[in-house]
Short mmCIF file of C-alpha atoms in Angstrom, two decimals:
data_model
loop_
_atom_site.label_atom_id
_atom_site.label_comp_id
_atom_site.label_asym_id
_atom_site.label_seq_id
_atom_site.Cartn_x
_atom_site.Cartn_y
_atom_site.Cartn_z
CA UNK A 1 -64.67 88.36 -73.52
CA UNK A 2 -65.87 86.12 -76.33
CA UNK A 3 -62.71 84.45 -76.12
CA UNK A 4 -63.04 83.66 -72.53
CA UNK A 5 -66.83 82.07 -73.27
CA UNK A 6 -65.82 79.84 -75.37
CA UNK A 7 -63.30 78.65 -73.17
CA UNK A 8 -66.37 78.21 -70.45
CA UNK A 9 -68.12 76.38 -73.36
CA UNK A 10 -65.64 73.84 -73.91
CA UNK A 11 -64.87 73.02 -70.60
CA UNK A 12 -68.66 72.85 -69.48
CA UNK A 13 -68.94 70.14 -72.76
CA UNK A 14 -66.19 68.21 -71.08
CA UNK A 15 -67.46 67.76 -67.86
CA UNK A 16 -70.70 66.63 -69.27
CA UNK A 17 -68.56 64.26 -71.52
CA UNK A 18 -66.76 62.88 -67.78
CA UNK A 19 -70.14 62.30 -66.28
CA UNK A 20 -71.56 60.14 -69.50
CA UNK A 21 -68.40 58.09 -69.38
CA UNK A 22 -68.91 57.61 -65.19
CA UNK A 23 -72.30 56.26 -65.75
CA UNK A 24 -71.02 52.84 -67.87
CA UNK A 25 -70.99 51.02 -64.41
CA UNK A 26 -74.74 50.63 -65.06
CA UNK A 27 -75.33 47.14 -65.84
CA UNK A 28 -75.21 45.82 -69.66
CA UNK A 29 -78.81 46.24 -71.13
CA UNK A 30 -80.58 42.74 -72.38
CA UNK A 31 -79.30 41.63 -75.47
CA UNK A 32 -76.03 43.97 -75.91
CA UNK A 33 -73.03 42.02 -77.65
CA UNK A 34 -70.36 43.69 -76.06
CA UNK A 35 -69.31 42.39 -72.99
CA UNK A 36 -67.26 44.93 -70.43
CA UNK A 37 -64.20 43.06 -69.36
CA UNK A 38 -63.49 42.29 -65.38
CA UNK A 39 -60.03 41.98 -63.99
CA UNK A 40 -59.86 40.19 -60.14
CA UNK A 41 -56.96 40.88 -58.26
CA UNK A 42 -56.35 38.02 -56.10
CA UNK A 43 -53.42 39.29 -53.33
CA UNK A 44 -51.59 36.21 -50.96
CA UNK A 45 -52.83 37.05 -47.56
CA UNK A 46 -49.90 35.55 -45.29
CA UNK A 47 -51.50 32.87 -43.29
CA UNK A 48 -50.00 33.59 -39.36
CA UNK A 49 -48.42 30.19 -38.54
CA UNK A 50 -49.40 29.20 -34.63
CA UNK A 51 -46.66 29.36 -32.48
CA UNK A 52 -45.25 26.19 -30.36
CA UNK A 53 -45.10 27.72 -27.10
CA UNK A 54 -48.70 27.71 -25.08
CA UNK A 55 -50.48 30.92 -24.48
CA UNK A 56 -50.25 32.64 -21.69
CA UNK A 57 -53.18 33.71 -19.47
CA UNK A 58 -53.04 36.67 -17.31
CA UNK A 59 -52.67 35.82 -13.65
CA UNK A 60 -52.76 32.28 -14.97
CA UNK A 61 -49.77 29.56 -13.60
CA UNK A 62 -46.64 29.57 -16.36
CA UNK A 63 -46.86 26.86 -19.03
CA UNK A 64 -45.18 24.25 -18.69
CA UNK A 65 -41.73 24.23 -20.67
CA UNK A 66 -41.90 22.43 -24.11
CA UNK A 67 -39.33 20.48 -25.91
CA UNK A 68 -37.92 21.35 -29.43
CA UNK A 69 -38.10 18.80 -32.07
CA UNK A 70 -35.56 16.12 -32.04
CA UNK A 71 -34.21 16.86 -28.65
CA UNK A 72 -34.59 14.36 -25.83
CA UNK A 73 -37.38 14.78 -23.87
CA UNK A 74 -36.76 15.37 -20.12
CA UNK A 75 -38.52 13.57 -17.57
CA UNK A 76 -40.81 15.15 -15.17
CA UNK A 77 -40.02 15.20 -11.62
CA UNK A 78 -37.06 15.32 -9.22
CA UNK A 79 -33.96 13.35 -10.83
CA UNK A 80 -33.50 9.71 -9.32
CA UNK A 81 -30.18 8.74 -8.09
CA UNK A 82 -28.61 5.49 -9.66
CA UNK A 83 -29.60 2.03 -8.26
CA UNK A 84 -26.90 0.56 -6.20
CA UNK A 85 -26.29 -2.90 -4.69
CA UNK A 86 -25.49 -2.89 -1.37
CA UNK A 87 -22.29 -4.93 -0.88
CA UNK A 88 -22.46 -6.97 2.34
CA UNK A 89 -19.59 -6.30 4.85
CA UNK A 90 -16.87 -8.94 4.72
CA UNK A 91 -16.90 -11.18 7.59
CA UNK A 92 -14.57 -10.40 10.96
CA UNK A 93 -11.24 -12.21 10.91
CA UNK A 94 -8.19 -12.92 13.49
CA UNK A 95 -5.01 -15.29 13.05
CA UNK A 96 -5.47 -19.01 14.62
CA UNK A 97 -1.71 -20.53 14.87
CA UNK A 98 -1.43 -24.38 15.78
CA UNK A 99 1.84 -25.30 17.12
CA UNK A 100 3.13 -29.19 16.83
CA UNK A 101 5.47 -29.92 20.05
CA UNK A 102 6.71 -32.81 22.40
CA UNK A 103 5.88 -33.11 25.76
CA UNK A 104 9.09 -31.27 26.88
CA UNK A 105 8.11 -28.43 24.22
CA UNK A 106 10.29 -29.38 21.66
CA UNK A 107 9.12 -28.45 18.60
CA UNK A 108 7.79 -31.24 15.47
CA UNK A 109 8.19 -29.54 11.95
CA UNK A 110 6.15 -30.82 8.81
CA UNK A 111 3.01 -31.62 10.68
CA UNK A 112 0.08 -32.01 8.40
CA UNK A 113 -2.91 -29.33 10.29
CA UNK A 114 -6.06 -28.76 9.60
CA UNK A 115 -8.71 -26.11 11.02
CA UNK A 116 -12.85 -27.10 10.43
CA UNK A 117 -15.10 -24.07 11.79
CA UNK A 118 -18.13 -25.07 12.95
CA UNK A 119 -21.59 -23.04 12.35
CA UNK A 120 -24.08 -22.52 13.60
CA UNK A 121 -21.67 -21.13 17.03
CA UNK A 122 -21.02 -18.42 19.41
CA UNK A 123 -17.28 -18.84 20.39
CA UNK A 124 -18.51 -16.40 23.22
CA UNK A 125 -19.70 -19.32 25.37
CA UNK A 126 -16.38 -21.43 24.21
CA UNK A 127 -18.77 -24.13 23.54
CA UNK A 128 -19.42 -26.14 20.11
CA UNK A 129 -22.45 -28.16 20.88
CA UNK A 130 -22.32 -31.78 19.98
CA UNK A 131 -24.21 -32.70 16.89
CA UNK A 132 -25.41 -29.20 16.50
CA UNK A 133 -22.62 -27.90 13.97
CA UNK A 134 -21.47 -29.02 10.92
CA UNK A 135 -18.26 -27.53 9.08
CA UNK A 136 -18.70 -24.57 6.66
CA UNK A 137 -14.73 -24.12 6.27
CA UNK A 138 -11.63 -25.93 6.22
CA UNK A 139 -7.94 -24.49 6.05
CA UNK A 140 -5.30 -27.17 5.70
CA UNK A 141 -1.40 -26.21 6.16
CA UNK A 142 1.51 -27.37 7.43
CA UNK A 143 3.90 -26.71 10.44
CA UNK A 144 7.42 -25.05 9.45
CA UNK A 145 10.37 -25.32 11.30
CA UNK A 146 9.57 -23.65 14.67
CA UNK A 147 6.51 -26.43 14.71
CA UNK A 148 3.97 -23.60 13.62
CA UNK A 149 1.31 -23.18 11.24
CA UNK A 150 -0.67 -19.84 11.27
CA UNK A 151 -4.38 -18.96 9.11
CA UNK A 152 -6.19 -15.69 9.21
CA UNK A 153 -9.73 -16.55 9.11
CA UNK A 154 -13.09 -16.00 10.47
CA UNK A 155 -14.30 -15.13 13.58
CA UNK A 156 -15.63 -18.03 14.99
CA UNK A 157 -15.46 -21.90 17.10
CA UNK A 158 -13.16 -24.52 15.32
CA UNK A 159 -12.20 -28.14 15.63
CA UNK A 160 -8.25 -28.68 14.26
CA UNK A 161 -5.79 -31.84 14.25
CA UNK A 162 -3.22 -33.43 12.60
CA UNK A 163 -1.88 -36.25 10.36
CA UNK A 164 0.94 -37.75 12.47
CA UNK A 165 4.22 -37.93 10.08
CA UNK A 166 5.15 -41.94 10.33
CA UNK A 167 7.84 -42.45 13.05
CA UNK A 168 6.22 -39.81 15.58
CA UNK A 169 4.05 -40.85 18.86
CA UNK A 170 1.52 -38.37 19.34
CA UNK A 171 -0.47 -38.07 22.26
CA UNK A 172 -3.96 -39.45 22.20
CA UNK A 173 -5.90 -35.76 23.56
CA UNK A 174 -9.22 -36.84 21.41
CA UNK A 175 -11.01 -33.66 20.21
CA UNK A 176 -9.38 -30.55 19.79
CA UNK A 177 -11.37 -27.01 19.69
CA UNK A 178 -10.31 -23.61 19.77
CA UNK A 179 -12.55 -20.03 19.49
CA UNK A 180 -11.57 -17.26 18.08
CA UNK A 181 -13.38 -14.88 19.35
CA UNK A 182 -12.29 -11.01 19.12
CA UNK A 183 -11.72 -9.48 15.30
CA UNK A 184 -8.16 -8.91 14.99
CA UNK A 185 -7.39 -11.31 17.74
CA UNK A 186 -5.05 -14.48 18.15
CA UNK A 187 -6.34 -18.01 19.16
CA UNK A 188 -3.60 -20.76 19.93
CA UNK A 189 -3.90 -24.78 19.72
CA UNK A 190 -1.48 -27.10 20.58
CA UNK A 191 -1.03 -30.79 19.27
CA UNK A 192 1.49 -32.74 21.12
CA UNK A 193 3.87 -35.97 21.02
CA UNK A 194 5.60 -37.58 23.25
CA UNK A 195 9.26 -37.50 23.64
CA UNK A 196 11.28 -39.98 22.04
CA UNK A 197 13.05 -42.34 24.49
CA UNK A 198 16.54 -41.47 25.13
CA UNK A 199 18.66 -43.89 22.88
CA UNK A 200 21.95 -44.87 25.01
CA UNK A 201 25.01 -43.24 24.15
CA UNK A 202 26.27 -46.15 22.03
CA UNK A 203 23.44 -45.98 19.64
CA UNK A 204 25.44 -43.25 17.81
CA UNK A 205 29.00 -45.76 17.36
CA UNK A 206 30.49 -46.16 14.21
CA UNK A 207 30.45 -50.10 15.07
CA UNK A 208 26.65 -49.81 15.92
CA UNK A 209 25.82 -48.19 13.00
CA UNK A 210 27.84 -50.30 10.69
CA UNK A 211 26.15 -53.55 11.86
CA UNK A 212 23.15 -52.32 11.88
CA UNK A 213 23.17 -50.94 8.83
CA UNK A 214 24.71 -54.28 7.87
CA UNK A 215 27.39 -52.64 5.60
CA UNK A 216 31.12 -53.17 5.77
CA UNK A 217 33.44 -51.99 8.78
CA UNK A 218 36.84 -52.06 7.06
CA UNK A 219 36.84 -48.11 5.98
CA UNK A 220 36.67 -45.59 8.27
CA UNK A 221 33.65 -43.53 8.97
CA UNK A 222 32.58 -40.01 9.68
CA UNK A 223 29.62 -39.08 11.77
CA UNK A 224 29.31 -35.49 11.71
CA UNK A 225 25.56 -35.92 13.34
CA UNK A 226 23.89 -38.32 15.30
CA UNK A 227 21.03 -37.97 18.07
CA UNK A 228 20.42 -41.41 18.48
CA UNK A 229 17.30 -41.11 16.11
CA UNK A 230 18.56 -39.30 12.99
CA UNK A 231 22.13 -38.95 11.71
CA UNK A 232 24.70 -38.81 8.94
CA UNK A 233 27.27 -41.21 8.08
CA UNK A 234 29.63 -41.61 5.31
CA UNK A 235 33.21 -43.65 4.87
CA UNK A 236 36.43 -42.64 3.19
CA UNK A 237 36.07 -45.03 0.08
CA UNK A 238 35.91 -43.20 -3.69
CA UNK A 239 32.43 -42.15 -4.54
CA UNK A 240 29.70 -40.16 -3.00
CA UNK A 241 28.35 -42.59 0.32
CA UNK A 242 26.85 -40.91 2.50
CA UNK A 243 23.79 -41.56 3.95
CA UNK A 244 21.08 -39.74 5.91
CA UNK A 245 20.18 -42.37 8.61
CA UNK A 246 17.44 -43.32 10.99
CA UNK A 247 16.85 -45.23 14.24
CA UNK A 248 13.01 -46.73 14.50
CA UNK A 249 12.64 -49.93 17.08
CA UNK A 250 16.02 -50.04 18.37
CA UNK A 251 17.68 -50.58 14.65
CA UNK A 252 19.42 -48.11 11.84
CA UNK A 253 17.94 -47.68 8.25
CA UNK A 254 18.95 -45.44 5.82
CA UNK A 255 16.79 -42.47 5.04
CA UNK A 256 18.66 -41.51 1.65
CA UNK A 257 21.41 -41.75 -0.14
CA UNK A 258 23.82 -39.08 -1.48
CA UNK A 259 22.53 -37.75 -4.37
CA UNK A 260 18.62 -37.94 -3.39
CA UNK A 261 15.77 -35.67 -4.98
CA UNK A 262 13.88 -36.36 -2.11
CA UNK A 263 12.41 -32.79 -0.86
CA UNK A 264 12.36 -31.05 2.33
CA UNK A 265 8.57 -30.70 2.66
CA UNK A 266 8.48 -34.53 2.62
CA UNK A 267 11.56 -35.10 4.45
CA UNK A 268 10.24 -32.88 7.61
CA UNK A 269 6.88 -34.96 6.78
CA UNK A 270 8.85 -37.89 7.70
CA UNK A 271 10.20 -36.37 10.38
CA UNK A 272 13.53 -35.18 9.80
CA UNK A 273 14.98 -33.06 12.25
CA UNK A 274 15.23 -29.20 10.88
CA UNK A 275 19.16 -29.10 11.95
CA UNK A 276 18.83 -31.21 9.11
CA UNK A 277 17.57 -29.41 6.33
CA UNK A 278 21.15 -28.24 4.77
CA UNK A 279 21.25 -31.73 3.05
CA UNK A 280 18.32 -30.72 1.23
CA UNK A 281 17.96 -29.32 -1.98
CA UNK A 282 14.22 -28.30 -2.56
#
């Protein structure tokens, strides 16, 4: 039993030791050199960074969507089609063919034609009032064999003519208009000559030839054609002589000799006959 007092003893002097050392929170008394030593703890509190995307507010409308940084920003509304320019619609068109004949319907090749359409028109009323128009297109060509010349061109009222190849009589008809009035449709105009005059049946002798022609009559000659207005003539002599011939105001001239680089376009612009055109080369 005395053992287990002392035991009290000691642990009674303990405890009263503990609550001494408990009361040194009391602050320092004046003029005490010893200082009691603090240590702060300072702990990084993590700082929530705000988020990009908008709150959102019960029963509120949805926020609007937002863009990430750097990507292209979209535009609001619905998206726009691209401009486009309206490309007017190309203008109505039918085929106009001028034909070049004689009186008798024979036709005149390398003709020289011309078309001039004339605005403002309606070829409706197949009318082109006088001093009203003025030409807003021209098409120049020129007739082929068959005495034709054919354009595809706008619907609409034309004047057309000709330059009369030298040696040809045309007939004096003054103005010449035309409408072409349906798209996709055909207009005709006609430009006529007169016949030539019969040339009697001696015009195409070797003897009236020769002195005509004023050349010898000693060697024989060969006409393989002669109409009494064009023909071909050459003699059985060494050499290349023949001759493409013509017959203006009742007399014979040569045309060309043999070789010639005359052409056909300007041969059937003089006039030549297209039986013709074998003797030429372009």
């Amino acid at each position: 039993m005395t053992a287990i007092g002392k035991t009290w003893i000691g642990v009674l002097a303990g405890v009263t030791v503990l609550l001494s050392a408990c009361g040194g929170g009391d602050p320092q008394a004046p003029g005490s050199s010893s200082a009691r030593s603090t240590t702060t703890v300072t702990s990084s509190i993590p700082i929530a960074t705000p988020s990009a995307a908008p709150a959102v507010i019960p029963g509120g409308p949805a926020p609007a969507p937002t863009t990430r940084a750097g990507a292209p920003s979209k535009s609001v509304g619905a998206p726009t089609a691209p401009a486009m320019t309206a490309t007017p619609p190309a203008a109505a068109t039918g085929t106009v063919v001028l034909r070049t004949v004689t009186l008798s319907g024979a036709p005149v090749p390398g003709v020289p034609v011309h078309l001039s359409l004339q605005q403002p028109c309606d070829p409706s009323n197949n009318d082109i009032p006088l001093g009203e128009t003025a030409e807003t297109v021209r098409r120049d060509g020129v007739t082929d064999e068959q005495g034709r010349a054919a354009f595809v061109t706008e619907i609409g009222c034309y004047y057309f003519g000709m330059t009369a190849p030298s040696g040809t009589n045309p007939v004096p008809e003054g103005m010449h208009t035309l409408f072409l009035v349906a798209p996709g449709g055909t207009a005709t105009g006609e430009l006529r000559f007169q016949d030539a005059a019969p040339e009697p049946a001696s015009a195409c002798a070797e003897s009236t030839i020769e002195a005509e022609l004023g050349v010898d009559p000693g060697p024989v000659a060969t006409i393989p054609d002669c109409d009494g207005r064009w023909g071909v003539i050459r003699w059985d002599t060494p050499g290349d002589n023949q001759r493409l011939i013509t017959r203006t105001s009742g007399t014979w001239t040569t045309y060309v000799r043999f070789p010639h680089d005359t052409c056909w376009t300007t041969a059937a612009a003089d006039g030549v006959p297209a039986r013709l055109r074998t003797y030429f080369n372009c």
